[in-house]
XYZ file of C-alpha atoms in Angstrom:
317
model
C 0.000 0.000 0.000
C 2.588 2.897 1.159
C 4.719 2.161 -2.562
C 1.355 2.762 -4.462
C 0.609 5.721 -2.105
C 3.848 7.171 -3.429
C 3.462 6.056 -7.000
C 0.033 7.267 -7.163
C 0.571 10.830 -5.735
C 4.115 11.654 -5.830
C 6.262 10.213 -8.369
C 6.487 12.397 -11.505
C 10.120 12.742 -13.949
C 13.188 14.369 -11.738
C 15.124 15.640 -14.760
C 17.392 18.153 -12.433
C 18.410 14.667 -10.639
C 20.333 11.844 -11.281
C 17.888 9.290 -9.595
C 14.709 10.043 -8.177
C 11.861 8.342 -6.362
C 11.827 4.746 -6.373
C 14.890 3.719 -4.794
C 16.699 3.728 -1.326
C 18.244 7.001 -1.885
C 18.100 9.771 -4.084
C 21.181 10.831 -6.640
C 21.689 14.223 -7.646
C 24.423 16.060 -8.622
C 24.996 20.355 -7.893
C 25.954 22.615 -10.633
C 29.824 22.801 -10.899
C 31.586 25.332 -8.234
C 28.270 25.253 -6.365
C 27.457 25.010 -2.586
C 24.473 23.392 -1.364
C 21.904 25.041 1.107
C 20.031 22.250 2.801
C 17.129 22.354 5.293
C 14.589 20.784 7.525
C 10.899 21.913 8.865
C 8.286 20.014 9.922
C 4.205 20.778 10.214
C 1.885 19.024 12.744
C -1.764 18.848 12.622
C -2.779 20.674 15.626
C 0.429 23.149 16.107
C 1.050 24.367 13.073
C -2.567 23.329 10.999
C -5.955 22.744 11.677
C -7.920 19.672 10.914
C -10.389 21.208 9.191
C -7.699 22.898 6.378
C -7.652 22.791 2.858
C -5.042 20.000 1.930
C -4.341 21.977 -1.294
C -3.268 24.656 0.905
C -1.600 22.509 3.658
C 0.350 20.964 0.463
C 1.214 25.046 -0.762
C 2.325 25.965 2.892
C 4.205 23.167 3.942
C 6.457 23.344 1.091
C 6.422 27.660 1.153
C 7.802 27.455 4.935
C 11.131 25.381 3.600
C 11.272 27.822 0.724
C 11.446 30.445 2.633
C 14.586 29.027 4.507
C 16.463 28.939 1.184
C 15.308 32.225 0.217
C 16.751 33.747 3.727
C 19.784 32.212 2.872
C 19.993 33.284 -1.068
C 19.411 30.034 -2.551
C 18.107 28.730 -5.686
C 15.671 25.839 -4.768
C 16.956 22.585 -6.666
C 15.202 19.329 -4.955
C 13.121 18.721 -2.297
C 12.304 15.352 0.079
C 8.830 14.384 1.541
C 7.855 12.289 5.006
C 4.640 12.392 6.077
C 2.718 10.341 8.432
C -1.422 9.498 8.030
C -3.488 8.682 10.158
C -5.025 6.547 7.553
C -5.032 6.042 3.012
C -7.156 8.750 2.474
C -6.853 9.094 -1.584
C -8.990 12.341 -1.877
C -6.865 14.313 0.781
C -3.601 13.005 -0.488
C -4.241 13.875 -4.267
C -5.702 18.138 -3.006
C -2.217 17.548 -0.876
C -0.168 16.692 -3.622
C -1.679 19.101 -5.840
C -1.067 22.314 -3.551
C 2.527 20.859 -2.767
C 3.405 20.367 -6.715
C 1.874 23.647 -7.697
C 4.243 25.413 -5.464
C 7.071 23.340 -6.821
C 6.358 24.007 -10.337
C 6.605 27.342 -9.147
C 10.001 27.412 -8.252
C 11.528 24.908 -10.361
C 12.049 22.704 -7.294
C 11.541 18.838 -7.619
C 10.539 16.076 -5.405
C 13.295 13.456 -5.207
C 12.419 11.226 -1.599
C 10.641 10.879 1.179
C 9.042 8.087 3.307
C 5.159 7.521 4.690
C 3.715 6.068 7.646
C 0.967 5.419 9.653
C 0.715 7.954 12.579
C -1.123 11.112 13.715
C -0.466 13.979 10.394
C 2.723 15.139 10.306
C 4.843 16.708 7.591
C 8.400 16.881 7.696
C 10.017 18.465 4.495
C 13.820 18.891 3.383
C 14.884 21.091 0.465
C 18.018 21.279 -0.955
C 19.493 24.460 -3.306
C 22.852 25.787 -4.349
C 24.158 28.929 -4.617
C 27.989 30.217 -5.565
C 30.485 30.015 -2.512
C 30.710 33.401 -0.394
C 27.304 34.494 -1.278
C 25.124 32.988 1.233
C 22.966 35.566 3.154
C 24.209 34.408 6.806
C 22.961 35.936 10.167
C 26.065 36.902 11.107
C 26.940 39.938 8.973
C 24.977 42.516 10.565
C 27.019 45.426 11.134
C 26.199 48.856 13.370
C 24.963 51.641 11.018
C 23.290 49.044 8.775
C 19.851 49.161 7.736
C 17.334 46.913 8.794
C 14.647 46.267 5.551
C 11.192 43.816 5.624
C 9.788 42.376 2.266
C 6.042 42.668 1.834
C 3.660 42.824 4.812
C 3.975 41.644 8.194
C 1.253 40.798 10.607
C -1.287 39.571 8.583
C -0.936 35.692 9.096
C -0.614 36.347 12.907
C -3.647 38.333 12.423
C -5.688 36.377 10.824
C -5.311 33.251 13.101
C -6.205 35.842 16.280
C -9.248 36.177 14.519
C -9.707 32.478 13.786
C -9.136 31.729 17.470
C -11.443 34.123 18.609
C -8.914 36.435 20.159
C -9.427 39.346 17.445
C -12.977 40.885 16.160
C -12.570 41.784 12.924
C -15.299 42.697 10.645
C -15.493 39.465 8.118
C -14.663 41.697 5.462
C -11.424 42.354 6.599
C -10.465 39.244 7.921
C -10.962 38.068 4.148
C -8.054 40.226 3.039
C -5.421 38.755 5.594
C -6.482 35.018 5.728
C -5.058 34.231 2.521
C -1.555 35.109 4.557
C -2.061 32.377 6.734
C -2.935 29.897 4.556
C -0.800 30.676 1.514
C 2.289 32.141 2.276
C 4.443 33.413 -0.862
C 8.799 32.668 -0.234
C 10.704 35.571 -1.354
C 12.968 33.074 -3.098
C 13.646 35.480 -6.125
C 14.457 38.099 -3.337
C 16.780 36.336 -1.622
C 18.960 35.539 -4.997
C 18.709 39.500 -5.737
C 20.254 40.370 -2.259
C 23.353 38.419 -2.889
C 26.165 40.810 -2.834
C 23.771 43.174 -1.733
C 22.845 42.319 1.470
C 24.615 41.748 4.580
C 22.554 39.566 6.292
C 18.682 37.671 6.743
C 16.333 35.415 7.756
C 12.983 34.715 7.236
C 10.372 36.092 9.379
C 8.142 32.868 10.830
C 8.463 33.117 14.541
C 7.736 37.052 14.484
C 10.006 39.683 13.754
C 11.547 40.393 16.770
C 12.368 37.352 17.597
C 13.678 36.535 14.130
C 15.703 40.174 13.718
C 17.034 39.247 17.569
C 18.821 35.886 16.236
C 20.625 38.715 13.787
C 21.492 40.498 16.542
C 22.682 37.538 18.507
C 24.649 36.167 15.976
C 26.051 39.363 15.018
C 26.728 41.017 18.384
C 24.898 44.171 17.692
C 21.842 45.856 18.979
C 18.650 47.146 16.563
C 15.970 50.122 16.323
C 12.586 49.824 14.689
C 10.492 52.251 13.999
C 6.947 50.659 15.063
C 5.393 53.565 12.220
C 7.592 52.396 9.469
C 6.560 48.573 9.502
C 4.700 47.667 6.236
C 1.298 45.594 7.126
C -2.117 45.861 4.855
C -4.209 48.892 5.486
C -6.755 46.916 7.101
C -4.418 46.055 10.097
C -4.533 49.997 10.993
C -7.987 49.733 12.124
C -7.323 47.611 14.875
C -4.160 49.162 16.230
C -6.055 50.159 19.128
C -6.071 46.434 19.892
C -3.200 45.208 22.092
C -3.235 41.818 20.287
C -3.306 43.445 16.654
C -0.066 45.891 17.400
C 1.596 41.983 18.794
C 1.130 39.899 15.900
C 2.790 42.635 13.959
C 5.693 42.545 16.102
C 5.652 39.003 17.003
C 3.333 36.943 15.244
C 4.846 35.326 13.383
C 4.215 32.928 10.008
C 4.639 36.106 7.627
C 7.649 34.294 5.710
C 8.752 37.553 4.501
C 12.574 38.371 4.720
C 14.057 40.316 7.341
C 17.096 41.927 6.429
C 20.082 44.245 6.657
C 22.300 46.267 4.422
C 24.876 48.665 4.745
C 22.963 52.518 4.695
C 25.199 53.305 1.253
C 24.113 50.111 -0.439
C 19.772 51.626 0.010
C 19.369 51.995 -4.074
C 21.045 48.389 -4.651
C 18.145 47.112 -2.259
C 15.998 48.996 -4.247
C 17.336 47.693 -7.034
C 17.423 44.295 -6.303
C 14.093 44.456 -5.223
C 12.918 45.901 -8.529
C 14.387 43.035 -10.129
C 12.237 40.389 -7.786
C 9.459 42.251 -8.133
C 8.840 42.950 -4.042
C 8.556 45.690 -2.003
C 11.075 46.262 0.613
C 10.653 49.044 3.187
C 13.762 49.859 5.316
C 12.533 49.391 9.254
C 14.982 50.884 11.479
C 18.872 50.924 12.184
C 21.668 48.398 13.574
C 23.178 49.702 16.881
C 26.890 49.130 18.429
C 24.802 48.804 21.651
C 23.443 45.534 22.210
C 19.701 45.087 22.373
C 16.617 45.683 20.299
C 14.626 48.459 21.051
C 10.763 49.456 19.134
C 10.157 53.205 19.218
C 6.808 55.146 18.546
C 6.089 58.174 16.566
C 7.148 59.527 19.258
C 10.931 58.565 19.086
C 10.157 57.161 22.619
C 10.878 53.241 23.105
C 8.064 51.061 23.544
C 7.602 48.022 26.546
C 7.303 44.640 25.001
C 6.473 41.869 26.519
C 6.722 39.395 23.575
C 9.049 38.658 20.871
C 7.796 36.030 18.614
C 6.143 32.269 18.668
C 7.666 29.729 21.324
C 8.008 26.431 19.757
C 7.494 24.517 22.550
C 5.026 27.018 24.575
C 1.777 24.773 25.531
């Protein structure tokens, strides 16, 4: 049953791989004078997606998330491996599944090379592999005081839109329609990240929140940060419900935006803009890296805000 499972759903022609599904292990081989980014994520029913959620879009997100680590870093997405456990053969959800998963793979050239099934409560764990040249990666660890620190896109909305689903956010269900999509479909800035090279001096993707994300910068680097609360991009909607304590957090510290956090040296602002151009994303520049160590949030004011929460906790109850 599992090797028509996989033969049914998720064995199509690997041509950027030597040997694809079908035997113990996968062959491929990287472009010549290439380094290979490689990473892991995984997605439980129940933590990270309801039961009651579109497969289609469960297949989109779970492979967006590990896209999004490859875009932080740069990379140009090359293969990808699959393990998931069922809690049973359910051919209808697999084949929405497999369809949301390949369409976002289509999308960014990426192909399916492994994996292994099993019976078990829904999980998802997904590793992708890309390459990029040697030197260019977009580490965390290049942040520099003076630097400026940029977002792609909006922030907030995912976070917002599953406050409202869990009841801790009225929003009018007219506006809740424009930020669900966020939470469900969540777009890597892989074309982004392969701009910035050269450009930028260091990233990450933003899916615990952006403080918490922009503080492992800061950790890694051994500098401090500003942001300017005003100057954070989010959808218009999210500015009606500012006077919500909850809306103003899951901007900060949502999380599950997958937009890129990032930092550049202040002379270097119209090759971000440039680069940007050339992905086709907007990119607004957020605040400032410090000497000091520390990340402070200031109002219109110029005065620093109190916060009491950075970003998602994995292993929170």
């Amino acid at each position: 049953m599992e090797f028509d499972l996989i033969a049914r759903h998720f064995t199509r022609p690997t041509p950027g791989a030597v040997l694809g599904v079908g035997d113990d292990c996968a062959l491929v081989a990287p472009t010549s004078g290439m380094q290979l980014a490689v990473s892991s994520d995984m997605l439980l029913e129940g933590r990270h997606f309801a039961p009651q959620d579109s497969p289609a879009g469960i297949g989109h997100k779970s492979l967006a998330v590990n896209l999004s680590d490859l875009a932080a870093m740069g990379a140009s997405p090359r293969w990808a491996t699959l393990a998931i456990a069922l809690p049973a053969d359910d051919d209808a959800w697999l084949k929405a599944f497999a369809r949301g998963f390949f369409r976002m793979a289509d999308a960014h050239g990426i192909e399916l090379v492994g994996g292994d099934t099993t019976r078990g409560a829904l999980t998802i764990s997904i590793t992708v592999i890309g390459e990029l040249p040697p030197g260019e990666a977009l580490r965390r660890d290049g942040a520099r005081p003076g630097d400026d620190v940029w977002v792609s896109g909006v922030i907030g909305s995912a976070a917002t839109a599953l406050a409202y689903r869990q009841g801790r956010l009225f929003m009018e269900q007219i506006d809740a329609a424009k930020v669900l999509p966020a939470l469900y479909l969540p777009t890597p800035r892989v074309a982004l990240g392969i701009a910035l090279r050269g450009v930028a001096a260091s990233a990450i993707d933003i899916s615990d929140g952006l403080l918490a994300d922009l503080g492992h910068i800061l950790e890694r680097s051994a500098v401090g940060a500003v942001v300017d609360l005003a100057a954070l991009p989010t959808l218009p909607v999210l500015q009606r419900y500012l006077h919500e304590s909850v809306a103003r957090d899951c901007i900060l510290a949502g999380g599950d935006d997958y937009e890129l956090c990032f930092t550049a040296p202040a002379a270097r602002r119209d090759a971000v803009l440039e680069a940007a151009a050339r992905a086709d994303t907007p990119v607004t520049r957020v605040g400032r890296i410090t000497a000091d160590p520390g990340l402070q949030v200031v109002g219109a004011d110029g005065h620093a805000l109190a916060i009491t929460r950075t970003g998602y906790d994995h292993f929170a109850a």
